[in-house]
JSON list of C-alpha atoms in Angstrom, two decimals:
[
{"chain": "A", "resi": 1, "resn": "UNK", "atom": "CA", "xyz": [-102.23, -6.11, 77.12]},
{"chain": "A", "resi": 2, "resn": "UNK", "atom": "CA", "xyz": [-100.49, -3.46, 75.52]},
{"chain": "A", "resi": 3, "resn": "UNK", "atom": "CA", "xyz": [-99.09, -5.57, 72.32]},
{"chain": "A", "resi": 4, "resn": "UNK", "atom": "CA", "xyz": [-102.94, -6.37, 72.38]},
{"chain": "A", "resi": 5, "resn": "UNK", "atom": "CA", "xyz": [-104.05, -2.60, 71.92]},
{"chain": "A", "resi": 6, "resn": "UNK", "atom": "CA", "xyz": [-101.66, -2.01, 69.28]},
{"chain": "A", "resi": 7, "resn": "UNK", "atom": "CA", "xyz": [-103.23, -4.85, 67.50]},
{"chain": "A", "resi": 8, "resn": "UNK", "atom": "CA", "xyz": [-106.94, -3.82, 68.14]},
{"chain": "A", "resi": 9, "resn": "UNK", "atom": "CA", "xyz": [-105.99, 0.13, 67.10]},
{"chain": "A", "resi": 10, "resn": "UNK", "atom": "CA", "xyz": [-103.78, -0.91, 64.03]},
{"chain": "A", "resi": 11, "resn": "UNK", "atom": "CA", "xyz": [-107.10, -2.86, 62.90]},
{"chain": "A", "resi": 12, "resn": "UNK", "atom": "CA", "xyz": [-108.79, -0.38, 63.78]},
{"chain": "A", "resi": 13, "resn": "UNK", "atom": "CA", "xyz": [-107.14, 2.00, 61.15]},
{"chain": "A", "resi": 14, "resn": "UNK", "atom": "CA", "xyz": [-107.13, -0.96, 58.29]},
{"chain": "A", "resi": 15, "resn": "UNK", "atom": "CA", "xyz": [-111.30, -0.48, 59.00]},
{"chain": "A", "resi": 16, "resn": "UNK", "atom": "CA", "xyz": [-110.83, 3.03, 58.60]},
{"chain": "A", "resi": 17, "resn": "UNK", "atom": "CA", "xyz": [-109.23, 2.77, 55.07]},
{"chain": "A", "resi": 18, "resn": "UNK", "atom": "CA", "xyz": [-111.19, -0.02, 54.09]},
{"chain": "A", "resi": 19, "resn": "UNK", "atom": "CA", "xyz": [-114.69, 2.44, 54.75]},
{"chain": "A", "resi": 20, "resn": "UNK", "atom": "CA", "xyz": [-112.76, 5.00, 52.95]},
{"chain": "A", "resi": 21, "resn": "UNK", "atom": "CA", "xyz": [-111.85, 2.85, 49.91]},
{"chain": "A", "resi": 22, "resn": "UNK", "atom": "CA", "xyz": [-115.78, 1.31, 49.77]},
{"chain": "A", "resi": 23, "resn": "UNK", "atom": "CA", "xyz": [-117.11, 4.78, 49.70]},
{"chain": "A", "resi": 24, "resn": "UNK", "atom": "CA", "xyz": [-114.11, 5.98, 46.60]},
{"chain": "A", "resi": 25, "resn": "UNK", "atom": "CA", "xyz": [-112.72, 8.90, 49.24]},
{"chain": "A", "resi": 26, "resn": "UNK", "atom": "CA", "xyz": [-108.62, 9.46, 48.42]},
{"chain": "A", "resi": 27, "resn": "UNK", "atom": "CA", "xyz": [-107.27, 8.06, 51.32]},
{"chain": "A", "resi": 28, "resn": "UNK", "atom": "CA", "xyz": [-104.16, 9.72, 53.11]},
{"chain": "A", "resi": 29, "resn": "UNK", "atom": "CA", "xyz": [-103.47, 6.92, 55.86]},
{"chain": "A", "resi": 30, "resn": "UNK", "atom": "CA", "xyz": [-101.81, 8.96, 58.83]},
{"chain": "A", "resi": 31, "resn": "UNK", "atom": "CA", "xyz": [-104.06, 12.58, 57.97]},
{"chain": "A", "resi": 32, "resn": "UNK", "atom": "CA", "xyz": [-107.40, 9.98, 57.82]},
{"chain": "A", "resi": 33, "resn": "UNK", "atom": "CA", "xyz": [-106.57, 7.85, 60.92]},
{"chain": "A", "resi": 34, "resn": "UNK", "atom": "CA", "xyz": [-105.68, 10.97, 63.15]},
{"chain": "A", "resi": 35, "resn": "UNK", "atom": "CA", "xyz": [-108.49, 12.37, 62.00]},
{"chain": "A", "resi": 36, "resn": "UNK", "atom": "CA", "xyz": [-111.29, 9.17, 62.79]},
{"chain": "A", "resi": 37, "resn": "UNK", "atom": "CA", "xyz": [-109.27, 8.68, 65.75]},
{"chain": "A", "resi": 38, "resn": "UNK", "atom": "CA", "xyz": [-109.68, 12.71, 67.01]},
{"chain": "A", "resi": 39, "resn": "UNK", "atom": "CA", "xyz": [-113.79, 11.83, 66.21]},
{"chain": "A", "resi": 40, "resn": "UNK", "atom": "CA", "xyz": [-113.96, 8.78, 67.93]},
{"chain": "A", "resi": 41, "resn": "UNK", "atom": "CA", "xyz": [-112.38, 10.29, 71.34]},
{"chain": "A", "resi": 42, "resn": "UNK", "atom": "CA", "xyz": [-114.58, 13.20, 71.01]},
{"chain": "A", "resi": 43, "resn": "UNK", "atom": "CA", "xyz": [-111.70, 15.65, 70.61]},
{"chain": "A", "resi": 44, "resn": "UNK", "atom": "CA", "xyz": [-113.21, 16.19, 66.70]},
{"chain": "A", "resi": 45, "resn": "UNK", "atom": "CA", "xyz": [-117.11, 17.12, 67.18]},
{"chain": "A", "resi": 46, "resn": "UNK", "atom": "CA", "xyz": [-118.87, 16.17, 64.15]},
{"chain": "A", "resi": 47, "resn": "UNK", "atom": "CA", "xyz": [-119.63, 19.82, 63.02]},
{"chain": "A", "resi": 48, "resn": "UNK", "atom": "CA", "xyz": [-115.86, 20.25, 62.40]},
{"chain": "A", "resi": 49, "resn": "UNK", "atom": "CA", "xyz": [-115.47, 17.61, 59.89]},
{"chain": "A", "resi": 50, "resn": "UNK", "atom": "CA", "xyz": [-115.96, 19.86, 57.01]},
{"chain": "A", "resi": 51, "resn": "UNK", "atom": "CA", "xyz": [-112.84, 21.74, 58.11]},
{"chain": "A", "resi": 52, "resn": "UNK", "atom": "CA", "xyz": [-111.11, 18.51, 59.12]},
{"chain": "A", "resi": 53, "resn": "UNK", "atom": "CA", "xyz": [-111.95, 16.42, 55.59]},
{"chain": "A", "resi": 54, "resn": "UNK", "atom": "CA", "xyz": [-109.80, 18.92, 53.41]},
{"chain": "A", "resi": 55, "resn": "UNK", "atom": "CA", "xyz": [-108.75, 21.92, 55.90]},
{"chain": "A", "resi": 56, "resn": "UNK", "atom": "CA", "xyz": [-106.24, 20.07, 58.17]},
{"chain": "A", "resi": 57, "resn": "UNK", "atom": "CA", "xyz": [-104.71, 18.17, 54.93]},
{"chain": "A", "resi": 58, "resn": "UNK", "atom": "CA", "xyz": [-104.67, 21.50, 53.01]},
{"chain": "A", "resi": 59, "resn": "UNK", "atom": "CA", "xyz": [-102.59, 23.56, 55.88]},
{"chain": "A", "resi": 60, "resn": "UNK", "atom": "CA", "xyz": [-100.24, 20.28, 56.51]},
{"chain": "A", "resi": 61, "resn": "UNK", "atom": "CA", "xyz": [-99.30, 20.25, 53.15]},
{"chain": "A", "resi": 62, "resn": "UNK", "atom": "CA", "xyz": [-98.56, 24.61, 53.52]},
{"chain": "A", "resi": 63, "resn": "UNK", "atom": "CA", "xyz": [-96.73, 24.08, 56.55]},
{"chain": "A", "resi": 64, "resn": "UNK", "atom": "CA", "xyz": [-94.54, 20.60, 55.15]},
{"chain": "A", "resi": 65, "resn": "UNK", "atom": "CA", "xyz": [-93.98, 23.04, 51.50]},
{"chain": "A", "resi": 66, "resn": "UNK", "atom": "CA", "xyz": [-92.94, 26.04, 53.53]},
{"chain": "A", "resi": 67, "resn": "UNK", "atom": "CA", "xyz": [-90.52, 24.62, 55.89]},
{"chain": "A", "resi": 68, "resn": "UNK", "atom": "CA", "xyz": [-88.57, 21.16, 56.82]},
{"chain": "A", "resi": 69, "resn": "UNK", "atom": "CA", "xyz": [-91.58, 19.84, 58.75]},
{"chain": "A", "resi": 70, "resn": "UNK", "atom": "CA", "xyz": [-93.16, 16.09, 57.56]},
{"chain": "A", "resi": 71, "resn": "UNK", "atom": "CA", "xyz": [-96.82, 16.04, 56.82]},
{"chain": "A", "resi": 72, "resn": "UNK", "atom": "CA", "xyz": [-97.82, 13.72, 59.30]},
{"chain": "A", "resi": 73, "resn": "UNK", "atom": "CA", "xyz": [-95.79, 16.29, 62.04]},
{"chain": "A", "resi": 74, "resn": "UNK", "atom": "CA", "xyz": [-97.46, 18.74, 61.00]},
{"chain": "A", "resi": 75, "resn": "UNK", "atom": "CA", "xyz": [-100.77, 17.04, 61.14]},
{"chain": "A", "resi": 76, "resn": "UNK", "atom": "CA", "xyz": [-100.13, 15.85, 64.53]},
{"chain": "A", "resi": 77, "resn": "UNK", "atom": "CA", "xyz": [-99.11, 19.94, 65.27]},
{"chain": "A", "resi": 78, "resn": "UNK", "atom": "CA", "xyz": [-102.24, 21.88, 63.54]},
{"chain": "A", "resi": 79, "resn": "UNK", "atom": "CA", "xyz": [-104.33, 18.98, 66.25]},
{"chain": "A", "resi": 80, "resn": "UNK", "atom": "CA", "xyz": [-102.56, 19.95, 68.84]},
{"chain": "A", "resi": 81, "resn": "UNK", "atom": "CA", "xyz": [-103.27, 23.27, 68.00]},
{"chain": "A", "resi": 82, "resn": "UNK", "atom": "CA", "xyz": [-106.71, 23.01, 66.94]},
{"chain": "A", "resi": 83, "resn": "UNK", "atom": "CA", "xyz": [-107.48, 20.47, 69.42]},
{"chain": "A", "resi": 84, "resn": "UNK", "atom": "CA", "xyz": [-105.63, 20.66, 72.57]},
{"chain": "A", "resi": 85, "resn": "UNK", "atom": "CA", "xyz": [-107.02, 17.62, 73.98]},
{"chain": "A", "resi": 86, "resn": "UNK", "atom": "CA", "xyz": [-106.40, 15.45, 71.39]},
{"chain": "A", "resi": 87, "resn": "UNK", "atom": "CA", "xyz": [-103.40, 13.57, 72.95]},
{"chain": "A", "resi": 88, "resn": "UNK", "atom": "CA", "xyz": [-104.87, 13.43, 76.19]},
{"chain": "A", "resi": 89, "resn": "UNK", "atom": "CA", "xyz": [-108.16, 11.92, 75.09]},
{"chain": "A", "resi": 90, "resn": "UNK", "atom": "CA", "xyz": [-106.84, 9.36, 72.91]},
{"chain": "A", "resi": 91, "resn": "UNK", "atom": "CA", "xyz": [-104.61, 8.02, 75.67]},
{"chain": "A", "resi": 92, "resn": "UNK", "atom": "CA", "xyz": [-107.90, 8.27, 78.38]},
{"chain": "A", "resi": 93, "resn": "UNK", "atom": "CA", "xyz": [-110.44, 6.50, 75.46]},
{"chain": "A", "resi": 94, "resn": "UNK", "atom": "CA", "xyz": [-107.41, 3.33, 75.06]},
{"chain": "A", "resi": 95, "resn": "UNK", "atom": "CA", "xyz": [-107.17, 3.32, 78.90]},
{"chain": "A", "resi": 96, "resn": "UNK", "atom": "CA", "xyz": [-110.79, 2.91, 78.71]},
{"chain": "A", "resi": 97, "resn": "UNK", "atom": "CA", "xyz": [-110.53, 0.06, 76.50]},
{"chain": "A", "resi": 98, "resn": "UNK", "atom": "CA", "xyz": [-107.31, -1.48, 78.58]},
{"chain": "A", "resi": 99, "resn": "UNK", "atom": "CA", "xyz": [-109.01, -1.20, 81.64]},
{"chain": "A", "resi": 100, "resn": "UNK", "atom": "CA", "xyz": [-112.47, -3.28, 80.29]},
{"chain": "A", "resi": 101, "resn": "UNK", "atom": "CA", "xyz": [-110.06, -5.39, 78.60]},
{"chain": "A", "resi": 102, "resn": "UNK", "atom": "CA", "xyz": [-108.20, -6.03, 82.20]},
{"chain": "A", "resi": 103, "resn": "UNK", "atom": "CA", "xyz": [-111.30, -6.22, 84.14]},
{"chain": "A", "resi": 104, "resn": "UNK", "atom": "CA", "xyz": [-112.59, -9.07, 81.69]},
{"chain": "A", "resi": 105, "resn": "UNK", "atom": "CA", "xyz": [-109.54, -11.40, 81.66]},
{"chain": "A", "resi": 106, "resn": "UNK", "atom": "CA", "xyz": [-108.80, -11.34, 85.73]},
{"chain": "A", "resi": 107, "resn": "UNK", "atom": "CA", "xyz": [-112.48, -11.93, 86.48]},
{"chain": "A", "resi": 108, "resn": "UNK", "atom": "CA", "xyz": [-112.68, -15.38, 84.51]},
{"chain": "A", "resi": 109, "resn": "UNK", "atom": "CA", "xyz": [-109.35, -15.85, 82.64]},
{"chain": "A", "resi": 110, "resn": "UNK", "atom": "CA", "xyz": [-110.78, -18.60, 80.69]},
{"chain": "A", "resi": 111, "resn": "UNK", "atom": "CA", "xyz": [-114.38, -18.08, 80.33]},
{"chain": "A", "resi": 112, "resn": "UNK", "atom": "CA", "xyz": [-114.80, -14.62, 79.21]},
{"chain": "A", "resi": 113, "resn": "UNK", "atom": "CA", "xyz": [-112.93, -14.41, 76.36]},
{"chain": "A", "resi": 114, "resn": "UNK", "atom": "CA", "xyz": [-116.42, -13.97, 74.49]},
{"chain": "A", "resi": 115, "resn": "UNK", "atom": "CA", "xyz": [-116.99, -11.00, 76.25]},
{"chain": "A", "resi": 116, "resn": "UNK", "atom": "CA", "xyz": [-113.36, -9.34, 75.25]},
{"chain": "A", "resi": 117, "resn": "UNK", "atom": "CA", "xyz": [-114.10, -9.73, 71.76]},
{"chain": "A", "resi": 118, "resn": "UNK", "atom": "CA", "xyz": [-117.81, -8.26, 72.32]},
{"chain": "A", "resi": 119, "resn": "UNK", "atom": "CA", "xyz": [-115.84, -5.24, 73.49]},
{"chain": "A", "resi": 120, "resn": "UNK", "atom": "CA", "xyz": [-113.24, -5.36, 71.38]},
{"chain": "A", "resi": 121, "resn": "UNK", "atom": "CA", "xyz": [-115.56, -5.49, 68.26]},
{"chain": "A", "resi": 122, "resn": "UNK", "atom": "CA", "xyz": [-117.90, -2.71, 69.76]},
{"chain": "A", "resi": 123, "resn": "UNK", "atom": "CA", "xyz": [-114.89, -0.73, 69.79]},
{"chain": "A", "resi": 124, "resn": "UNK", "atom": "CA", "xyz": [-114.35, -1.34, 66.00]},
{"chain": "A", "resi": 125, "resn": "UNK", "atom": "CA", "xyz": [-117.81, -0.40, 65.44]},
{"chain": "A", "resi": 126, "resn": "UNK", "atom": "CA", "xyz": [-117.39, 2.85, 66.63]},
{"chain": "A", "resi": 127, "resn": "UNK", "atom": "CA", "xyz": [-114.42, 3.78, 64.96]},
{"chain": "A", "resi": 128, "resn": "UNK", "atom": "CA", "xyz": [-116.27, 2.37, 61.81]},
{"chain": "A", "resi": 129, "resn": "UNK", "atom": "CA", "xyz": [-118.94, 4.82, 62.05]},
{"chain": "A", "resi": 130, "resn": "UNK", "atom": "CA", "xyz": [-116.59, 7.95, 62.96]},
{"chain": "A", "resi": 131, "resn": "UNK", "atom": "CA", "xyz": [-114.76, 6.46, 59.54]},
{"chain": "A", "resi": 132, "resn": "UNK", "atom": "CA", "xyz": [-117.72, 5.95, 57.69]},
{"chain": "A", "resi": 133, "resn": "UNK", "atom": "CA", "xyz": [-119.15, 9.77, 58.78]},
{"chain": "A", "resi": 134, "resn": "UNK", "atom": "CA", "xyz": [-115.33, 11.47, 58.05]},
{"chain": "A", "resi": 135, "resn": "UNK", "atom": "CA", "xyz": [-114.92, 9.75, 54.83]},
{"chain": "A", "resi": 136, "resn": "UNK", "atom": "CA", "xyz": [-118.84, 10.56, 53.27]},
{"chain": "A", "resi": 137, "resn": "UNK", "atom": "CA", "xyz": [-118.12, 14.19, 54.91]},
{"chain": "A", "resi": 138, "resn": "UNK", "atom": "CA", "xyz": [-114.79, 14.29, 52.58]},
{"chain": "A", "resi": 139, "resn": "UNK", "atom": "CA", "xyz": [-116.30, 12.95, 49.19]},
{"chain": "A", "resi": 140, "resn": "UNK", "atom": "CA", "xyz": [-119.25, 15.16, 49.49]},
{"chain": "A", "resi": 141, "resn": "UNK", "atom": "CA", "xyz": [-116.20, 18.42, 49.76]},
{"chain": "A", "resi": 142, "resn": "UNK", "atom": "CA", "xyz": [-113.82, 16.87, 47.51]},
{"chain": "A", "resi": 143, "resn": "UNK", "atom": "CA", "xyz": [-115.51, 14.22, 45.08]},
{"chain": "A", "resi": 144, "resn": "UNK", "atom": "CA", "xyz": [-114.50, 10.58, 44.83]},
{"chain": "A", "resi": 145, "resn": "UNK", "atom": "CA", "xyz": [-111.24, 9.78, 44.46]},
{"chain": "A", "resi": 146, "resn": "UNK", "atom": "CA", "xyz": [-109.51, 13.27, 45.49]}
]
């Protein structure tokens, strides 16, 4: 189950970047997928992805330039500050998803599998439209290709 969440979340992220690429938004793989991934738990409320698209990049960049500090630590740091439920609601929203994944395979090990990838690709979906919504959000502040 859990090499199977990996799996489903890396994917996840390759959607991410592919929405960003279709729509010509610069894409900065671990700011971008901490980012759709903050939306799509509900720690990131849609009103704060003006800040988010530029802000959050912006101030890692600051903090990585004025100290020894790697840009995606200090990513992870200004959520953590900014959003103190991040880590917390990312692990509830995949034990969501593990525990509807679970549920599915022990009920009818072979005859459900149908119904795992129904999940599993409504799960996508919604990460695709948190990705789709951060990534028009950023083009319309920065311009294609920033």
């Amino acid at each position: 189950m859990a090499g199977s969440l990996v799996f489903t979340y890396r994917k996840m992220a390759h959607t991410a970047w592919g929405i960003g690429h279709h729509l010509n938004a610069s894409i900065d793989p671990m700011d971008d997928v901490l980012i759709v991934t903050g939306q799509w738990t509900g720690a990131i409320k849609e009103d704060a992805l003006s800040a988010m698209s530029f802000g959050v990049p912006l101030a890692a960049t600051a903090l990585t330039a004025a100290g020894s500090i790697n840009k995606e630590a200090a990513i992870i740091h200004l959520l953590k500050q900014n959003y103190p439920g991040f880590a917390r609601m990312w692990g509830e929203k995949m034990a969501e998803e593990a525990a509807k994944q679970s549920a599915i395979r022990l009920a009818a090990p072979a005859g459900l599998a149908a119904l795992s990838g129904g999940l599993t690709a409504y799960a996508m979906s919604q990460f695709g439209k948190c990705a789709t919504a951060y990534y028009e959000e950023k083009v319309s502040k920065l311009g294609p290709n920033f």
